[in-house]
Coordinates of C-alpha atoms and ligand atoms in Angstrom, one line a residue:
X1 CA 30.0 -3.5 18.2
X2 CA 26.7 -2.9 16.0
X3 CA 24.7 0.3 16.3
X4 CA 21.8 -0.7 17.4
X5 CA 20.4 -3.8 19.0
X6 CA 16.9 -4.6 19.7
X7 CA 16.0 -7.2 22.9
X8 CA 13.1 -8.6 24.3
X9 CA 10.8 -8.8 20.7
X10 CA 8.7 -11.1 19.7
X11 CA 7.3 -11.8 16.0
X12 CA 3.7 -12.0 15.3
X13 CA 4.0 -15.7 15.3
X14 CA 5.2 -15.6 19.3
X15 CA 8.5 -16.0 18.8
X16 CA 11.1 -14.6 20.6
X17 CA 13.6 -13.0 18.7
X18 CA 16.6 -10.2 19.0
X19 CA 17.9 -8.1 16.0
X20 CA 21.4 -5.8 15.8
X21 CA 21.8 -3.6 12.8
X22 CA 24.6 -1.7 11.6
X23 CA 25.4 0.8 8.7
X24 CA 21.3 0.7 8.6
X25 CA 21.3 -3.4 7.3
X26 CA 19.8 -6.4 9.8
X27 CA 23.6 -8.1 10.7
X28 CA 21.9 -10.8 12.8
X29 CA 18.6 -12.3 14.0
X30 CA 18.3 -14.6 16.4
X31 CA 16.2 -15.3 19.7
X32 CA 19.1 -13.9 21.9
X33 CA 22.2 -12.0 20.8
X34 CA 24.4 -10.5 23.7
X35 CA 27.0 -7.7 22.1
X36 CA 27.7 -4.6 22.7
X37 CA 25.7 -1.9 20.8
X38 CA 26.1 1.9 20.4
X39 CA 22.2 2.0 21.1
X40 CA 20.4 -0.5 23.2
X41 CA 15.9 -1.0 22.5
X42 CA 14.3 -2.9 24.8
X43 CA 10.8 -3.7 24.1
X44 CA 8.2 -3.8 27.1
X45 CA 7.1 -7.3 27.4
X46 CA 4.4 -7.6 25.0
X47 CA 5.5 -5.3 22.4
X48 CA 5.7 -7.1 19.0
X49 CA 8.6 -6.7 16.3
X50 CA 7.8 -7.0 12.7
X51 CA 9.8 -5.9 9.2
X52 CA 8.7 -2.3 8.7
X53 CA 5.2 -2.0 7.3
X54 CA 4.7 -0.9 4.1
X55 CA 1.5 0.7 2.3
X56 CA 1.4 0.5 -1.3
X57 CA -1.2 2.7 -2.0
X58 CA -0.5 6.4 -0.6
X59 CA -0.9 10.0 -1.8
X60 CA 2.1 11.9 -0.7
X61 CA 3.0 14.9 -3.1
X62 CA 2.5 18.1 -0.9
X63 CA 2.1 20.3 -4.4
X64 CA -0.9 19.0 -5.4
X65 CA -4.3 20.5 -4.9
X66 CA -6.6 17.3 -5.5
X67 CA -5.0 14.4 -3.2
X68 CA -2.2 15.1 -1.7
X69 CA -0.2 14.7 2.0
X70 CA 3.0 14.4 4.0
X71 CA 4.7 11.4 3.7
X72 CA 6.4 11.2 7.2
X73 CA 2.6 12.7 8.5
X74 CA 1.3 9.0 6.9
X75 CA 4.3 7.2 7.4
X76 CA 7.0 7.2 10.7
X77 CA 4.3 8.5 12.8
X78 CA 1.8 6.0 12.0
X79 CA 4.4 3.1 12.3
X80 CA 4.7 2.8 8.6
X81 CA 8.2 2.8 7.2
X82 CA 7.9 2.8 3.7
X83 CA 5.1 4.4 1.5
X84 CA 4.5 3.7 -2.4
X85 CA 3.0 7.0 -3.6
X86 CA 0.4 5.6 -6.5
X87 CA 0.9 8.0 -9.4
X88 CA -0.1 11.2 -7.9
X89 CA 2.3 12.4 -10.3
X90 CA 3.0 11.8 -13.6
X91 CA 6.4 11.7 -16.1
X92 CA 6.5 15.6 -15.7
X93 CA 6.4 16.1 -12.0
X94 CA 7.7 13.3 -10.6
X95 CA 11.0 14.7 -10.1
X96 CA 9.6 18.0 -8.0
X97 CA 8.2 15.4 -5.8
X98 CA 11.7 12.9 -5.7
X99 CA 12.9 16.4 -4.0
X100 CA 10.4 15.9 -1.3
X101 CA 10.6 12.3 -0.9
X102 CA 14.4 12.1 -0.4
X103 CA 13.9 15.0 2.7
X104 CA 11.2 12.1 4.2
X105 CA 12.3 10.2 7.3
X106 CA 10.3 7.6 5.8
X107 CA 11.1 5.3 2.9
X108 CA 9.4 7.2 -0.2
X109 CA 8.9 5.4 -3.6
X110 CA 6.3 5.9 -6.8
X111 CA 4.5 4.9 -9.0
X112 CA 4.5 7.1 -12.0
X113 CA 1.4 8.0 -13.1
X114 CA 0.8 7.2 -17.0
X115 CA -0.5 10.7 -17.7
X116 CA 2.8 13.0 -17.6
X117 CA 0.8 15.1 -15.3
X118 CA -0.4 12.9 -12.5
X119 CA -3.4 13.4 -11.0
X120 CA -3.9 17.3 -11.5
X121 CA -6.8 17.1 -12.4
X122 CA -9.8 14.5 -11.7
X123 CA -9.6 13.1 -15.7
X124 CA -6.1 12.4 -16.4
X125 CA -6.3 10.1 -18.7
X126 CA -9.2 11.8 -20.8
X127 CA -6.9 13.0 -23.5
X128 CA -4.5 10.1 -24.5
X129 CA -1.6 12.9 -25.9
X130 CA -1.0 13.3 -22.4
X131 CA 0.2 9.1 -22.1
X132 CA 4.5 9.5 -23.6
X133 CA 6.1 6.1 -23.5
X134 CA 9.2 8.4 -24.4
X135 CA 8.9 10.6 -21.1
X136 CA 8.2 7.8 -18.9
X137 CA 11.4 6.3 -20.0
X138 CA 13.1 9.3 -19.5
X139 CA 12.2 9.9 -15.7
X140 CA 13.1 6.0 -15.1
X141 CA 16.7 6.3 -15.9
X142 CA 16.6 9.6 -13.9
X143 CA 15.2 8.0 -11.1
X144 CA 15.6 4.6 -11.1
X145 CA 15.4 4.1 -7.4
X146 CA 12.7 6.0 -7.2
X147 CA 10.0 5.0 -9.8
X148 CA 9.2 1.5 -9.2
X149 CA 6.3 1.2 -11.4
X150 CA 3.7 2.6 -13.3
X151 CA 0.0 3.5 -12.6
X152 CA -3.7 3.8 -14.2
X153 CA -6.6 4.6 -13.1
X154 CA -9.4 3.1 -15.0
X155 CA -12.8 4.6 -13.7
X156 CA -15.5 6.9 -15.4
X157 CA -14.3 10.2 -14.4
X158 CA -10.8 9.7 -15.3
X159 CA -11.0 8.7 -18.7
X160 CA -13.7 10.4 -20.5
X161 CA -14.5 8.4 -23.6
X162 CA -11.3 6.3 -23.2
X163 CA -12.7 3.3 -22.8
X164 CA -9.8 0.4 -22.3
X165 CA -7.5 3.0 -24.5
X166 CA -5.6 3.5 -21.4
X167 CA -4.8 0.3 -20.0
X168 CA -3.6 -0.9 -23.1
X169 CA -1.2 1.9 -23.5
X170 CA 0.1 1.1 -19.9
X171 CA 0.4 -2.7 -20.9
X172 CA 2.8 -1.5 -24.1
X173 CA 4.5 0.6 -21.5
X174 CA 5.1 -2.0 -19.0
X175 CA 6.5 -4.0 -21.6
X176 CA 9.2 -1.5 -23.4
X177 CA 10.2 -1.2 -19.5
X178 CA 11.4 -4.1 -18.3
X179 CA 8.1 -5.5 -17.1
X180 CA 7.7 -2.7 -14.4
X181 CA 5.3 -3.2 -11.7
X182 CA 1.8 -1.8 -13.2
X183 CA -0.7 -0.9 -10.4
X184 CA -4.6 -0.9 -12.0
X185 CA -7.4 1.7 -9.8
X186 CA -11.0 0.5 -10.6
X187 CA -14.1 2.1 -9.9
X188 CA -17.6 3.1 -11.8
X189 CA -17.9 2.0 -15.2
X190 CA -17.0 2.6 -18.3
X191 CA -14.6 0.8 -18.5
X192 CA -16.1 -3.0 -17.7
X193 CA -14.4 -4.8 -14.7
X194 CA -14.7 -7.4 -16.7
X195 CA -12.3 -6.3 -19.6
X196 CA -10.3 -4.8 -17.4
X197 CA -9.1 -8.0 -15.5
X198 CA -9.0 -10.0 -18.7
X199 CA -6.2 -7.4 -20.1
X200 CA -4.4 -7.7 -16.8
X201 CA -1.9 -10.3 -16.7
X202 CA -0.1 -12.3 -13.2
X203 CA 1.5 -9.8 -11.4
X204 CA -0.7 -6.7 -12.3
X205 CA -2.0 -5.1 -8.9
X206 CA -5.4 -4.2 -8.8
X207 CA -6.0 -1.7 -6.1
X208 CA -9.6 -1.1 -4.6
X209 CA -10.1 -4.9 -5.2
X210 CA -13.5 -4.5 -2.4
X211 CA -15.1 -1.5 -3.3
X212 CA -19.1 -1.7 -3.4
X213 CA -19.4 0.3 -6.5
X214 CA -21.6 -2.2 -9.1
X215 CA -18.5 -2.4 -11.6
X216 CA -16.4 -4.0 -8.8
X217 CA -15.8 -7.5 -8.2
X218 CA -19.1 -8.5 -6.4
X219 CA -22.6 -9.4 -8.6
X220 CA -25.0 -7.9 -6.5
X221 CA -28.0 -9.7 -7.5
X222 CA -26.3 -12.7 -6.7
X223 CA -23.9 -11.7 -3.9
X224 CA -21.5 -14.0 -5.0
X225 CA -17.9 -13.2 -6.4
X226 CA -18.1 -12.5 -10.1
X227 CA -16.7 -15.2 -12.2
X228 CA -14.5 -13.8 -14.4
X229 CA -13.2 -12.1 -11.3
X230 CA -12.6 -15.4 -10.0
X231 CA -10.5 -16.5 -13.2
X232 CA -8.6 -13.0 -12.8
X233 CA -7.8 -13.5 -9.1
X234 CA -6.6 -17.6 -10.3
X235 CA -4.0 -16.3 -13.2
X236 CA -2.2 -14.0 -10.5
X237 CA -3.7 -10.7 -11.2
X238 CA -2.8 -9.1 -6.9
X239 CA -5.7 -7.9 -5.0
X240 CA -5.0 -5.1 -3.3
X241 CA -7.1 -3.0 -0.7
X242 CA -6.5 0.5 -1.6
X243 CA -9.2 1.4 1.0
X244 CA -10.0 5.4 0.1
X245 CA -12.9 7.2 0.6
X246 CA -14.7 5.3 -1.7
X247 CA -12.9 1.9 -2.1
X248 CA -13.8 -0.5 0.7
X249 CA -17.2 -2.5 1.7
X250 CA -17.0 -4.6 5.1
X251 CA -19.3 -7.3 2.9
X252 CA -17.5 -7.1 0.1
X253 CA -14.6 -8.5 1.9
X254 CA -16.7 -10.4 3.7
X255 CA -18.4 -12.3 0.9
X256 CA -14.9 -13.1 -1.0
X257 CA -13.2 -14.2 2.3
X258 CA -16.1 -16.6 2.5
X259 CA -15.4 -17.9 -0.8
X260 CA -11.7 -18.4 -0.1
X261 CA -10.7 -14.9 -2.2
X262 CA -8.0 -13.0 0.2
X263 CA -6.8 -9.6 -0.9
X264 CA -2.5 -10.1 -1.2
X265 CA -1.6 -6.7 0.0
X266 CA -3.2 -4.5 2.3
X267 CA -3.2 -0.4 1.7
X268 CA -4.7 2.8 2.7
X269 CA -5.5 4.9 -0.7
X270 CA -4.7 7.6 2.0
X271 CA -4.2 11.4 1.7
X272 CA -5.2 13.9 3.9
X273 CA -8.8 14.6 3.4
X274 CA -9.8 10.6 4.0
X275 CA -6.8 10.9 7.0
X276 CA -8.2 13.6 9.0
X277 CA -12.0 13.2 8.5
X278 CA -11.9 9.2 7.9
X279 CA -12.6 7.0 7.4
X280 CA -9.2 5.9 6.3
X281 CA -7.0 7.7 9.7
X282 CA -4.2 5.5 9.1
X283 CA -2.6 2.0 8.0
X284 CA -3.7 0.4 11.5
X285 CA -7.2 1.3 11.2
X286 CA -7.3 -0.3 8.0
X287 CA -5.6 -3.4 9.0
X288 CA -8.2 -3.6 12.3
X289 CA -11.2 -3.5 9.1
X290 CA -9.5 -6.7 8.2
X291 CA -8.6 -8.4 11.4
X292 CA -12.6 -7.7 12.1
X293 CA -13.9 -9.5 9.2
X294 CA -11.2 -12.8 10.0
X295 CA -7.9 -11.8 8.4
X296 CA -5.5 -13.3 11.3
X297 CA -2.7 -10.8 12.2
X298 CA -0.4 -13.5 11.3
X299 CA -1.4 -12.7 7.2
X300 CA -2.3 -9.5 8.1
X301 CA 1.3 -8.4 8.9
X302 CA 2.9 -10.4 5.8
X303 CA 0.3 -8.3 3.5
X304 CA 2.3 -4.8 4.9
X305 CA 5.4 -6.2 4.8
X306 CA 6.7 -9.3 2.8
X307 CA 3.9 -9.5 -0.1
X308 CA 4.5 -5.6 -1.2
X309 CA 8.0 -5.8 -0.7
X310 CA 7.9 -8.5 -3.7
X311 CA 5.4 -7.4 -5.6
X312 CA 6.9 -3.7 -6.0
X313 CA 10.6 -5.7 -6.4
X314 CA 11.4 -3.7 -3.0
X315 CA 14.1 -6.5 -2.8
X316 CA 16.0 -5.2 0.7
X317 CA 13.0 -4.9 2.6
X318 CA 9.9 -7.0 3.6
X319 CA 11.7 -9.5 6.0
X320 CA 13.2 -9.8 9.6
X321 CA 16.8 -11.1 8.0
X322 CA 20.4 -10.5 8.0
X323 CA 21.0 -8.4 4.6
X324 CA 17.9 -6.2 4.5
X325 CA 17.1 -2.7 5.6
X326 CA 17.0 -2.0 9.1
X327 CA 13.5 -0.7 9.1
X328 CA 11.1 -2.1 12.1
X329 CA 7.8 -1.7 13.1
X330 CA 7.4 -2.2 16.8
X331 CA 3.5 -2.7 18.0
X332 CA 1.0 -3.6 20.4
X333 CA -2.0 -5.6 20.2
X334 CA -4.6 -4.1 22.9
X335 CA -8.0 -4.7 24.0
X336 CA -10.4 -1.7 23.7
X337 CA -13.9 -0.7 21.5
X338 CA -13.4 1.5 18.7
X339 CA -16.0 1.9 16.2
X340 CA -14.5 1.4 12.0
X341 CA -16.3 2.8 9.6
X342 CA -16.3 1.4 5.7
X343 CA -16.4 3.8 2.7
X344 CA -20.1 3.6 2.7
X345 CA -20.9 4.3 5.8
X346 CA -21.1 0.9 7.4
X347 CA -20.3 0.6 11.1
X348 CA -18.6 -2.5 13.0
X349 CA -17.3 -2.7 16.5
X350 CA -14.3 -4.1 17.2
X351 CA -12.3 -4.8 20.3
X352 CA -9.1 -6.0 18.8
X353 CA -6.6 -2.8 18.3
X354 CA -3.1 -2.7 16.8
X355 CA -1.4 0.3 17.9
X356 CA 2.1 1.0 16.5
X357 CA 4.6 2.2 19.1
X358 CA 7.8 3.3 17.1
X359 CA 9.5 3.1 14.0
X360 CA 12.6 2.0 13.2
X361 CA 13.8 3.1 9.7
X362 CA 17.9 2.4 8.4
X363 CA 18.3 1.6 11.9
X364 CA 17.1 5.2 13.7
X365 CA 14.6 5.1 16.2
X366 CA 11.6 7.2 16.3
X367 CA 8.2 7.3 18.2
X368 CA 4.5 7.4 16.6
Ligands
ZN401 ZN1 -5.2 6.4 -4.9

C-alpha cells in the first residue's frame, strides 16, 4: 500500500511513466504500476510529469526591505518545489529566515550571503569587516541542511572600492568549508568580467550569465562571445540565468546559443517587485524566454531539475527515481500568444506556453 500513486504521466521525453511514493521518497517508477494507494493522481491526458523544478536564484526573506518575497508565493503556486534563496541574508540573519523557511510548503534552502548582513543594504560588500570566515562557519554547523553554499555579488554598487577583494575572500571561504557551492552575481564594472571568471574555478555558478550590461559576457562591438569568457565557460565555471530586473537580454542568449554556449541552470533572480510588475512573473515565464530563443523543453526541464540539484549537492532531488524526494511538477504545454518581455525592454512573441498545474512536494499534492 504506498501513499500516493500517480497514473497516466508522461516525461518530457514522451514517455509514459507511473510513480508511487511513500513516507515522502519515489518507491517505484515504472510505465505502469497497479497497487493499491491511500491517494490515487491521475493526470489528464496530456499533462506532463517531471522531478520538481527547482530555481536556484530566488529572493525569499519576508524581513527584508530591499528584495525580498514569499517563498511558497514563488514556489508551490508557481509549480516550483524547491527554491535556493541567493544570499539575501547574510551569517547574522540567516537563522531569523531558517524560521521562515522551515514553515514553507515548499523546499527552502540558502545561500549565505558573504556579508554577515545579507543584502540590507544595496553595498554589502563595501566594507570588508563585514566578510567573518569565523561566523560563516558558525551558521553552517547550525544549519547544515539549510546553508548549502555561499554567495557574492560582484557589481559596482555592491562593492564600493572593493575591487576583486571580495571574491577572493569568498574563494578562501569556500575552501576552509569543504568546497561549498559558491554562487558569483555579475553586473556593471568595477570589478572586470574578465578577472572575475579567471578567479572562478569549475564548479563556481555565475548567475546573470546573459545580462546586456557592457561588463557581461558579450563584446559589443564585435557581437561575439568574449574570449576569455569562452575559456571560463570550457574550465566548468556554470552559467546560470538569474534573469532579474536587470539580468537577461533575448540577444545575448541568442548570440551564445549561436555559438554553441548554453546556460547549465535556468533561474528567476525573482522577488516581488520583478514578480508583480515583470518582467520576471514567475519560473515558467522565464523558461518560455528560453524555449523562444531554441532551448528544447527536453534541456529546458533538466536545467530546473537535475543540473541544480547537482550543482547545489541537493543529492535527494533532481530525478524521477526510486530513493529521492517525492517532489513533482506536473504541467502542460499549451498553444496560445503571450508577449515576454527581457530586462531591457525587448519584446518577443511566443506561442509555445508551459503552464504548471500542481505540485507535488514529499508526496502532498497541491494546486498552482
Ligand atoms: Zn539575486
Amino acid at each position: 500500500m504506498f501513499d500516493l500513486l500517480i497514473k497516466n504521466a508522461r516525461t518530457i521525453t514522451g514517455e509514459k511513466v507511473e510513480v508511487a511514493v511513500t513516507a515522502g521518497k519515489i518507491v517505484e517508477v515504472a510505465p505502469e504500476i497497479t497497487a493499491e494507494a491511500t491517494e490515487v493522481l491521475t493526470l489528464a491526458d496530456g499533462q506532463y510529469l517531471s522531478a520538481g523544478w527547482i530555481d536556484d536564484h530566488v529572493h525569499c526573506f519576508e524581513e527584508m526591505e530591499l528584495y525580498y518575497d514569499y517563498p511558497d508565493e514563488i514556489g508551490v503556486e508557481k509549480g516550483v518545489t524547491t527554491v535556493i534563496d541567493a544570499g539575501t541574508t547574510g551569517a547574522e540573519n540567516v537563522g531569523i529566515f531558517y524560521k521562515y523557511a522551515v514553515a514553507a510548503k515548499t523546499n527552502v534552502y540558502a545561500l549565505v550571503n558573504i556579508s554577515k548582513t545579507g543584502i540590507v543594504e544595496q553595498d554589502e560588500l563595501a566594507d570588508l569587516s563585514k566578510v567573518r570566515a569565523d561566523l560563516i562557519t558558525k551558521a553552517l554547523k547550525e544549519y547544515p541542511d539549510f546553508i548549502i553554499g555561499i554567495k557574492a555579488r560582484m557589481s559596482k554598487t555592491v562593492i564600493g572600492d572593493n575591487g576583486m577583494q571580495p571574491l577572493i575572500l569568498a574563494k578562501e571561504i569556500q575552501k576552509e568549508n569543504a568546497d561549498l557551492p559558491l554562487m558569483v552575481h555579475i553586473g556593471s564594472n568595477p570589478p572586470e568580467l574578465v578577472d572575475i571568471l579567471t578567479t572562478m574555478t569549475a564548479g563556481d555558478v555565475l548567475t546573470h550569465c546573459f545580462n546586456g550590461k557592457p561588463n557581461g559576457i558579450l563584446d559589443q562591438a564585435t557581437d561575439k562571445i568574449k574570449d576569455f569568457v569562452w575559456e571560463a565557460y570550457d574550465k566548468g565555471v556554470v552559467f546560470d540565468i538569474g534573469h532579474g530586473t536587470d539580468s537577461f537580454n533575448f540577444h545575448v542568449a541568442e548570440v551564445a546559443l549561436a555559438e554553441g554556449m548554453k546556460a547549465h541552470s535556468i533561474s528567476t533572480d525573482i522577488y516581488i517587485r520583478n514578480r508583480t510588475n515583470g518582467p520576471v512573473y514567475d519560473l515558467a515565464t522565464t523558461l518560455e524566454k528560453l524555449h523562444l530563443i531554441g532551448y528544447s523543453w527536453e534541456e529546458i526541464i533538466e536545467k530546473i531539475t537535475e543540473v541544480p540539484a547537482e550543482k547545489f549537492n541537493l543529492t535527494t532531488k533532481g530525478r524521477l527515481a526510486a530513493g529521492f524526494d517525492g517532489d513533482f511538477t506536473i504541467f502542460e504545454l499549451a498553444q496560445g500568444e503571450k508577449v515576454l518581455t527581457d530586462s531591457n525592454g525587448n519584446q518577443r512573441t511566443t506561442k509555445e506556453l508551459i503552464q504548471p498545474v500542481k505540485a507535488i512536494i514529499g508526496g502532498k499534492v497541491y494546486d498552482c
